[in-house]
XYZ file of C-alpha atoms in Angstrom:
397
model
C 307.759 205.073 199.299
C 306.577 208.320 200.867
C 302.772 208.402 200.934
C 300.253 211.048 200.093
C 298.735 210.990 203.645
C 302.015 212.209 205.117
C 302.500 214.989 202.542
C 299.021 216.311 203.015
C 299.403 216.164 206.785
C 302.566 218.303 206.694
C 300.754 220.872 204.479
C 298.030 221.207 207.115
C 300.491 223.450 208.998
C 300.094 226.044 206.256
C 296.504 226.515 207.461
C 297.408 226.806 211.104
C 297.555 230.453 212.110
C 299.772 231.511 215.000
C 298.799 234.284 217.415
C 295.284 234.009 216.021
C 293.822 235.922 218.983
C 296.082 238.887 218.083
C 296.402 241.278 215.111
C 299.081 239.702 212.961
C 300.518 240.025 209.446
C 300.611 237.276 206.810
C 303.367 234.756 207.207
C 302.446 233.789 210.751
C 301.508 230.187 209.995
C 302.897 227.145 211.822
C 304.672 226.064 208.668
C 306.576 229.416 208.484
C 307.398 229.281 212.175
C 308.838 225.796 211.853
C 310.864 226.768 208.832
C 312.392 229.803 210.642
C 313.010 227.610 213.660
C 315.139 225.220 211.543
C 317.154 228.115 210.096
C 317.861 229.319 213.619
C 318.656 225.755 214.770
C 321.273 225.666 211.977
C 322.827 228.858 213.274
C 322.869 227.628 216.906
C 324.273 224.192 216.037
C 326.979 225.773 213.768
C 328.116 228.015 216.659
C 327.993 225.003 219.036
C 330.231 222.867 216.821
C 332.798 225.612 216.612
C 332.854 226.707 220.244
C 332.218 223.461 222.118
C 333.995 220.173 222.556
C 330.665 218.334 222.606
C 329.618 217.021 219.181
C 326.246 217.983 217.669
C 324.339 215.304 215.724
C 322.991 217.031 212.624
C 320.712 214.087 211.964
C 319.224 214.533 215.400
C 318.709 218.244 214.729
C 316.899 217.587 211.516
C 314.828 214.642 212.758
C 314.133 216.224 216.147
C 312.847 219.292 214.262
C 310.605 217.080 212.100
C 309.367 215.091 215.082
C 308.461 218.290 216.998
C 306.851 219.706 213.824
C 304.587 216.648 213.446
C 303.805 216.697 217.160
C 302.705 220.321 216.910
C 300.389 219.662 213.909
C 298.581 216.960 215.866
C 298.057 219.262 218.884
C 297.016 222.165 216.618
C 296.034 225.458 218.228
C 296.609 225.059 221.963
C 297.719 228.374 223.529
C 301.348 228.161 224.705
C 300.734 228.539 228.425
C 298.088 225.814 228.341
C 300.301 223.576 226.173
C 303.304 223.787 228.510
C 301.153 223.141 231.580
C 299.540 220.127 229.914
C 302.964 218.791 228.938
C 304.341 219.383 232.422
C 301.457 217.471 234.060
C 300.576 214.861 231.467
C 303.464 214.870 229.011
C 303.878 211.092 228.979
C 300.197 210.411 228.223
C 300.025 213.143 225.637
C 303.145 211.938 223.851
C 301.774 208.352 223.805
C 298.550 209.635 222.223
C 300.393 211.837 219.678
C 302.615 208.893 218.694
C 299.517 206.758 218.116
C 298.029 209.511 215.940
C 301.255 209.845 213.919
C 301.967 206.156 213.407
C 299.632 205.534 210.456
C 300.929 208.723 208.771
C 304.652 207.977 209.115
C 304.548 204.175 208.657
C 305.713 204.755 205.065
C 309.062 206.030 206.404
C 309.842 202.693 207.978
C 310.054 201.142 211.432
C 313.509 202.613 212.168
C 312.188 206.151 211.641
C 309.228 205.496 213.902
C 311.467 203.971 216.575
C 313.698 207.078 216.542
C 310.635 209.273 216.910
C 309.291 207.164 219.723
C 312.654 207.352 221.565
C 312.767 211.093 221.051
C 309.521 211.609 222.907
C 309.764 208.838 225.496
C 313.432 208.508 226.449
C 314.454 211.393 228.792
C 318.187 211.071 227.880
C 317.693 211.003 224.129
C 319.361 213.811 222.175
C 319.700 216.198 225.094
C 321.914 218.759 223.376
C 319.930 218.662 220.134
C 316.676 219.086 222.059
C 318.112 222.102 223.850
C 319.215 223.641 220.580
C 315.783 223.083 219.013
C 314.003 224.495 222.066
C 316.172 227.582 222.001
C 315.440 227.971 218.242
C 311.775 227.620 218.938
C 311.737 230.479 221.456
C 314.025 232.705 219.352
C 311.578 232.328 216.460
C 308.720 233.064 218.814
C 310.547 236.194 220.090
C 310.979 237.311 216.432
C 307.235 236.980 215.943
C 306.455 238.743 219.258
C 308.482 241.784 218.349
C 306.095 242.311 215.442
C 303.014 241.274 217.384
C 303.803 243.719 220.200
C 303.820 246.730 217.871
C 300.461 245.790 216.414
C 298.730 244.888 219.710
C 299.902 247.528 222.213
C 296.500 247.714 223.920
C 295.904 243.941 224.320
C 295.958 242.687 227.847
C 298.780 240.323 228.911
C 301.507 241.313 226.444
C 304.000 242.054 229.279
C 303.406 238.593 230.711
C 304.004 236.981 227.310
C 307.149 239.009 226.748
C 308.536 238.040 230.130
C 307.773 234.349 229.562
C 309.586 234.307 226.220
C 312.562 236.243 227.651
C 312.770 233.810 230.573
C 312.793 230.787 228.282
C 315.557 232.314 226.162
C 317.594 233.134 229.254
C 317.430 229.418 230.211
C 319.480 228.714 227.098
C 322.263 231.269 227.547
C 324.755 228.465 228.057
C 324.479 227.949 224.254
C 327.069 230.210 222.613
C 324.745 230.826 219.663
C 321.997 232.192 221.971
C 324.540 234.584 223.440
C 325.627 235.763 220.030
C 322.040 236.357 218.905
C 321.140 238.113 222.181
C 323.861 240.687 221.536
C 321.814 241.800 218.481
C 324.880 241.702 216.275
C 325.522 239.971 212.922
C 323.999 236.570 213.749
C 320.790 238.287 214.870
C 320.745 240.439 211.660
C 321.085 237.222 209.599
C 318.033 235.717 211.310
C 316.049 238.938 210.910
C 316.934 239.112 207.239
C 315.997 235.482 206.548
C 312.740 236.009 208.482
C 311.583 238.362 205.765
C 311.001 235.292 203.561
C 307.964 234.636 205.687
C 306.319 237.666 204.059
C 307.218 236.754 200.449
C 304.215 234.982 198.979
C 304.520 232.070 196.556
C 302.505 232.189 193.296
C 302.082 235.919 193.875
C 300.174 236.282 190.559
C 297.444 233.812 191.599
C 295.040 233.348 194.538
C 295.603 230.046 196.366
C 294.417 228.083 199.412
C 296.450 227.678 201.518
C 298.765 230.534 200.753
C 302.369 229.663 201.291
C 305.480 231.804 201.688
C 308.964 231.306 200.340
C 310.090 230.407 203.844
C 307.485 227.670 204.280
C 308.212 226.312 200.794
C 311.912 226.028 201.676
C 311.117 223.780 204.651
C 308.774 221.584 202.570
C 311.582 221.081 200.025
C 314.073 220.367 202.793
C 311.851 217.749 204.425
C 311.064 216.117 201.087
C 314.758 216.012 200.171
C 315.611 214.473 203.520
C 312.871 211.878 203.486
C 313.717 210.867 199.923
C 317.432 210.635 200.898
C 316.877 208.444 203.967
C 314.006 206.258 202.727
C 314.549 205.974 198.967
C 318.286 206.644 198.347
C 319.571 204.913 201.495
C 321.882 207.921 201.745
C 324.931 208.126 203.972
C 324.528 210.472 206.912
C 326.335 213.451 205.375
C 324.457 213.156 202.095
C 321.091 213.187 203.884
C 322.111 216.134 206.065
C 323.473 218.096 203.081
C 320.332 217.438 201.076
C 318.176 218.822 203.927
C 320.144 222.021 204.343
C 320.642 222.545 200.647
C 316.820 222.270 200.350
C 316.267 224.622 203.302
C 318.515 227.273 201.857
C 317.843 226.798 198.137
C 315.695 229.956 197.828
C 317.607 232.024 200.372
C 318.885 234.535 197.743
C 315.272 235.549 197.152
C 315.337 237.534 200.367
C 317.498 239.939 198.420
C 315.976 239.634 194.878
C 312.374 238.443 195.582
C 310.833 235.493 193.776
C 311.153 235.930 190.005
C 308.658 233.577 188.311
C 309.927 231.090 185.773
C 308.128 232.536 182.693
C 309.964 235.859 183.303
C 313.291 234.065 183.636
C 312.709 232.243 180.334
C 311.334 235.229 178.514
C 314.724 236.436 177.179
C 317.650 234.278 176.208
C 320.361 234.489 178.900
C 318.119 236.288 181.416
C 318.005 233.300 183.832
C 321.842 233.239 183.975
C 321.992 237.017 184.480
C 319.482 236.762 187.356
C 321.598 234.003 188.888
C 324.730 236.159 188.570
C 322.939 239.063 190.325
C 321.697 236.752 193.035
C 325.195 235.499 193.743
C 326.671 238.957 193.847
C 323.951 240.139 196.212
C 324.482 237.143 198.525
C 328.220 237.840 198.676
C 327.717 241.506 199.366
C 324.817 241.463 201.812
C 324.297 237.997 203.231
C 327.709 236.485 203.787
C 329.011 239.415 205.891
C 326.331 238.489 208.492
C 327.743 235.057 209.141
C 331.209 233.806 210.254
C 333.707 233.307 207.467
C 333.942 229.570 208.183
C 330.280 229.130 207.343
C 330.342 231.051 204.063
C 331.977 228.242 202.087
C 329.409 225.748 203.366
C 326.401 227.960 202.455
C 327.952 228.609 199.102
C 328.247 224.847 198.525
C 324.579 224.496 199.441
C 323.256 227.445 197.355
C 325.467 227.836 194.309
C 324.247 225.669 191.403
C 321.659 224.451 193.903
C 320.106 222.024 191.421
C 323.358 220.386 190.369
C 324.351 217.097 191.982
C 327.925 217.379 193.298
C 330.562 216.018 195.643
C 333.746 217.229 197.281
C 336.802 215.446 195.782
C 340.267 216.430 197.032
C 338.968 219.718 198.280
C 337.306 220.651 195.002
C 333.645 220.639 193.955
C 332.954 218.050 191.280
C 329.604 217.925 189.457
C 328.218 214.393 189.042
C 324.837 212.791 188.692
C 322.725 211.499 191.585
C 323.007 208.069 189.948
C 326.759 208.329 190.209
C 326.534 209.403 193.822
C 324.477 206.353 194.690
C 326.852 204.116 192.784
C 330.268 205.559 193.670
C 330.153 208.419 196.148
C 327.547 207.593 198.808
C 330.015 208.119 201.651
C 330.360 210.936 204.180
C 333.908 211.775 203.002
C 332.598 212.944 199.615
C 329.984 215.329 201.230
C 327.418 214.556 198.444
C 324.528 216.805 197.532
C 321.778 215.579 195.187
C 320.820 218.767 193.357
C 318.730 216.759 190.938
C 316.687 215.353 193.849
C 316.356 218.796 195.448
C 315.115 220.232 192.100
C 312.548 217.446 191.768
C 311.390 218.059 195.385
C 311.185 221.775 194.631
C 308.913 221.053 191.644
C 306.903 218.484 193.669
C 306.356 221.100 196.371
C 305.091 223.581 193.724
C 302.885 220.878 192.215
C 301.378 220.092 195.578
C 300.766 223.820 196.249
C 298.785 224.150 193.011
C 297.025 220.788 193.453
C 295.861 221.515 197.035
C 294.503 224.857 195.918
C 292.583 223.075 193.177
C 291.150 220.705 195.780
C 289.826 223.748 197.654
C 288.052 224.988 194.507
C 290.484 227.732 193.608
C 292.109 227.454 190.219
C 293.637 230.070 187.901
C 295.362 229.965 184.578
C 298.760 230.244 186.267
C 298.033 227.278 188.551
C 296.612 225.216 185.632
C 299.618 225.879 183.497
C 301.907 224.979 186.375
C 300.114 221.696 186.977
C 300.157 220.675 183.310
C 303.798 221.686 182.756
C 305.197 220.015 185.903
C 303.225 216.796 185.398
C 304.441 216.532 181.844
C 308.060 216.747 183.034
C 307.734 214.199 185.851
C 305.177 211.711 184.485
C 306.836 208.233 184.822
C 310.136 209.849 185.736
C 312.740 208.273 187.958
C 315.886 210.016 189.319
C 318.582 207.786 190.791
C 315.946 205.080 191.181
C 313.422 207.351 192.979
C 309.968 207.167 191.353
C 308.978 210.813 191.268
C 306.247 209.941 188.744
C 304.378 208.167 191.498
C 304.778 211.071 193.920
C 303.320 213.421 191.317
C 300.536 210.941 190.568
C 299.316 211.334 194.174
C 298.164 214.836 193.397
C 297.040 214.536 189.787
């Protein structure tokens, strides 16, 4: 079972401010950066699978992103030039120390997970292509941030050096077709820029909270929860675990076009929730899909449409099922399962954690209190496909 210590540790990234010696807007936390990095990694890996004969391991992309995220939380706020020099000189010793720090936090995910993480940081030949994709995604997300930072800090010394360093790192990855596409500042780049706006959309906008989280950061939390539950609790096949991660990562993507509409508003008028969903779908088709290759649109639609419905692909058609049925009958790659019920529970757990962590910092409002009471009442003692979500909610009661 996933433990509270790991969930709280991941949320520490929402406190970690990036560029904190520069003028910067909201949405520049480590959590948001890592979320944007994983969206970009999806874009780069998608291009790579279409244009290259070399296969990309989606599991290695997801887990490598998680490993690097946890690694970054441990090392906190080291300035990039210092960080890269330390890693160049003492990378082996630093990785050994980081792994020791992470072990008690990730033990709940099992020995196989820890072994894969250990191999990722200690075996030079492990996941070479996936590491390259993730590194490119990291610097492309940094470049996105820097374009904003530069406009706000025109008089700060050293900006030209920072800009050159980022550009040089990206140039080192021009052999990846996705980096070339993004560098042309065409549709793929516009997609990344549009999705990046979710870093500025605040969650629980009607209530003060600590830490504040954005829609973008929330999407990554849901994706990671969905993936960990899939691998550890559901014993999911590879495609099911991968689909659950990306369905979680993209579940709120339409909000970049409609903004976050809070649940009480959706429920205020009969049929309003369905109308909002219809508007979201039409906006996605009109404004989002034209920015990505046609071949991807069907996959994203599978992830995002009826995002909280469990479903499989059967003879080329989407079939709605339950997560219990997936575990019993369809837990195979050929069915491309998605556990919408699990993703919905992880979405609610993420919201519950957000409200609970704010309460632990002494900040509570009527909206947060109502959210805590309502969500706990729904998930108290509740199991979905054998996963004890009641226990996960009890961690933060």
